Structures are given as structure tokens and as C-alpha cells.
Amino acid sequence: MVRYAEPGAVEWVESGGGPLIAVPETVLPFWAGADGEETASDYDRACEVDGHVGLLPVGDCTALVLGDEPAATAYLPDHGMFVRWCAGDSEHEVLASVPPATATAQWGPETTWKVPGPVRLFDAAWPGTSLADTDQVRVALEPGTYTVRTARVQPGPETWLDFIRLHLRTPR
């Protein structure tokens, strides 16, 4: 089992203030971020997502927008979910609280997300073609249809987390 609090064991992604987005690698060139010639940029579309998650078309796929607040976010493959660090004193405290908080989380309604394979999680303001210079992480998802559910948990008096759980429903 991975001890997540070991330095370098978890890669956190942060934004400059807007939403994060998980874009399938196959369509990264189609995500223009805040750039673009349109009246409403891709970033503007991502900012319009109401709630914890939403889906946006990108090329011939969809991307998962992590909305609500610009919290530092990591993907924990052992739990099959994104963890958003809304409040907490330390990474160790936040990550140690994940297993017990998962067991008691009140999960919201599900969303269905079709994924062609690995995705990149990054600040929605960045274009998909410029990720080498940004704060981003590769999430190795299997191709298929995922159910996505969210929960806000408060495992301690000063610790708040958002969970975005991905469950592979049907492999492609």
C-alpha cells in the first residue's frame, strides 16, 4: 500500500483561481483554455459549470470539469478518486483522513463520463498544447464508461475535503 504522505508520492495540481479540468489525452490539442478567438473561450465554458463536477465537449470526447472552488487536487488511484484539499493543516493529515472519510461520505448523484484512456488534470485556463510548462498530472484511466460521484466531507474540525470518485462501469 502506498503511504501517500511520503514526499513525491502524491502530485497536487492547483489553479490560478478557476476550475481544474481532466481532458482526455487524445483531444488535448482541441482544448484552447483562456486563449482562443471565440467570444466565450473554453475556460469561460468551464467556469460556467455549476457544482462540484460537470462535463464539456472537447473534440470527439468530453472533459470532466472540477468546479466549485480552486482547491489543490490529487488523484489517488488506490481509491479511484480525485481528492480536493479545501482545508487542512498538512498533507499528512489530509491524506490520512481519506480512508475513514470515504467510508462515511454521503455521495451525490452520479454523472456518466466516457473516457478513451488517460487524461491530464490541469488548470482550465491553460491550452492543452502548452502543458509542459504547467502544473498538471497524468491520470492513467482505462478506456470505458465511468460513473462519477462527489462528496464533501469534514473528517476533522479544521479539515474539509471534496471527493470525486470514478468507478469504471463498462470497459470499452
XYZ file of C-alpha atoms in Angstrom:
172
model
C 0.000 0.000 0.000
C 1.250 3.480 -0.844
C 1.842 5.812 2.074
C 0.603 8.962 0.391
C 2.331 11.426 2.697
C 5.794 10.364 1.521
C 7.370 13.241 -0.404
C 6.617 12.933 -4.100
C 4.041 10.141 -3.643
C 1.150 12.475 -4.465
C 1.156 15.140 -7.127
C -1.118 18.045 -6.318
C -2.483 20.270 -9.080
C -3.525 23.829 -8.365
C -5.191 26.504 -10.410
C -4.752 30.239 -10.610
C -8.281 30.681 -9.257
C -10.601 28.917 -11.690
C -11.699 25.338 -12.210
C -9.473 22.358 -12.932
C -10.250 20.116 -15.873
C -9.470 16.493 -16.762
C -9.089 16.284 -20.546
C -8.523 13.002 -22.407
C -5.017 12.997 -23.892
C -6.401 12.186 -27.342
C -8.124 15.592 -27.531
C -5.665 17.850 -25.658
C -4.900 19.909 -28.807
C -8.588 20.863 -29.006
C -8.658 22.500 -25.536
C -7.802 26.186 -26.039
C -8.099 27.244 -22.392
C -8.426 31.005 -21.939
C -6.900 31.517 -25.395
C -8.986 31.493 -28.487
C -10.787 33.704 -30.884
C -14.287 32.801 -29.731
C -16.453 35.165 -27.716
C -16.590 32.534 -24.991
C -13.310 30.658 -24.524
C -13.046 27.050 -23.359
C -12.050 28.454 -19.968
C -15.243 30.544 -19.896
C -17.262 27.389 -20.636
C -15.512 25.582 -17.762
C -16.270 28.476 -15.392
C -19.969 28.130 -16.205
C -20.098 24.629 -14.692
C -22.302 24.788 -11.633
C -21.455 22.475 -8.737
C -18.639 20.059 -7.994
C -18.336 18.475 -11.467
C -19.591 18.874 -14.993
C -18.871 17.594 -18.485
C -17.816 19.667 -21.502
C -17.375 18.538 -25.088
C -13.774 18.656 -26.342
C -13.134 17.313 -29.838
C -14.986 13.989 -30.087
C -14.794 13.366 -26.295
C -15.848 15.008 -23.087
C -13.724 16.528 -20.356
C -14.523 16.473 -16.648
C -14.591 19.926 -15.041
C -13.837 20.055 -11.319
C -15.784 23.122 -10.340
C -16.964 24.773 -7.146
C -13.647 26.072 -5.804
C -9.994 26.164 -6.853
C -8.708 23.628 -4.312
C -5.420 21.736 -4.682
C -6.337 18.366 -6.185
C -4.658 14.960 -6.402
C -5.738 11.678 -7.939
C -5.443 8.675 -5.608
C -5.532 5.550 -7.798
C -5.954 3.201 -4.814
C -9.256 4.944 -4.085
C -10.193 5.695 -7.696
C -10.855 9.325 -6.931
C -9.733 12.888 -7.030
C -9.244 14.437 -3.596
C -9.605 18.195 -3.303
C -7.851 19.784 -0.323
C -10.293 22.519 0.730
C -8.907 22.959 4.266
C -6.405 21.087 6.399
C -3.193 21.716 8.281
C -0.912 19.299 6.438
C -0.749 16.885 3.545
C -0.233 14.035 6.003
C -3.410 14.976 7.916
C -5.440 15.356 4.729
C -4.325 12.057 3.213
C -4.624 10.102 6.477
C -8.253 11.207 6.718
C -9.205 9.897 3.251
C -9.917 6.201 4.084
C -12.201 6.833 7.086
C -13.920 9.775 5.355
C -14.582 7.656 2.257
C -16.408 5.082 4.396
C -18.810 7.694 5.810
C -19.164 10.051 2.813
C -22.629 10.980 1.615
C -22.275 10.629 -2.158
C -24.243 12.859 -4.503
C -25.994 11.890 -7.729
C -23.964 10.195 -10.421
C -22.753 11.535 -13.729
C -21.662 9.278 -16.592
C -18.313 10.037 -18.264
C -16.968 8.157 -21.299
C -13.181 8.143 -21.373
C -10.986 6.926 -24.265
C -7.971 6.416 -21.968
C -5.556 8.520 -19.885
C -6.465 12.112 -19.040
C -4.494 15.177 -17.967
C -5.647 17.208 -14.970
C -4.730 20.909 -15.136
C -5.941 24.481 -14.711
C -8.739 25.014 -17.248
C -7.155 28.343 -18.263
C -4.202 26.578 -19.934
C -4.340 25.390 -23.551
C -3.908 21.637 -23.922
C -0.930 22.212 -26.219
C 1.037 24.096 -23.516
C 1.003 21.606 -20.654
C 4.764 21.034 -20.468
C 5.140 24.338 -18.656
C 2.147 23.997 -16.343
C 1.065 22.416 -13.112
C -0.558 19.210 -14.411
C -0.734 15.488 -13.776
C -1.414 12.463 -15.958
C -4.169 10.144 -14.690
C -3.953 6.669 -16.238
C -7.624 5.794 -16.664
C -8.696 2.713 -18.565
C -10.911 3.332 -21.595
C -14.599 2.926 -20.768
C -17.639 4.449 -19.135
C -17.239 5.779 -15.606
C -19.777 6.773 -13.017
C -18.680 9.962 -11.291
C -19.976 10.848 -7.826
C -18.965 13.619 -5.469
C -18.989 14.127 -1.728
C -17.924 16.928 0.594
C -16.530 15.579 3.850
C -15.300 17.120 7.071
C -13.145 14.443 8.724
C -11.864 16.853 11.394
C -12.796 20.214 12.892
C -10.376 22.068 10.597
C -10.278 19.622 7.664
C -12.620 19.758 4.662
C -12.218 17.695 1.506
C -14.115 17.140 -1.704
C -14.066 13.659 -3.220
C -14.723 12.944 -6.883
C -14.951 9.178 -7.200
C -14.589 7.472 -10.586
C -15.912 3.952 -10.980
C -15.333 2.062 -14.232
C -18.796 0.807 -15.088
C -18.162 -0.681 -18.505
C -14.750 -1.120 -20.109
C -14.555 -0.204 -23.759
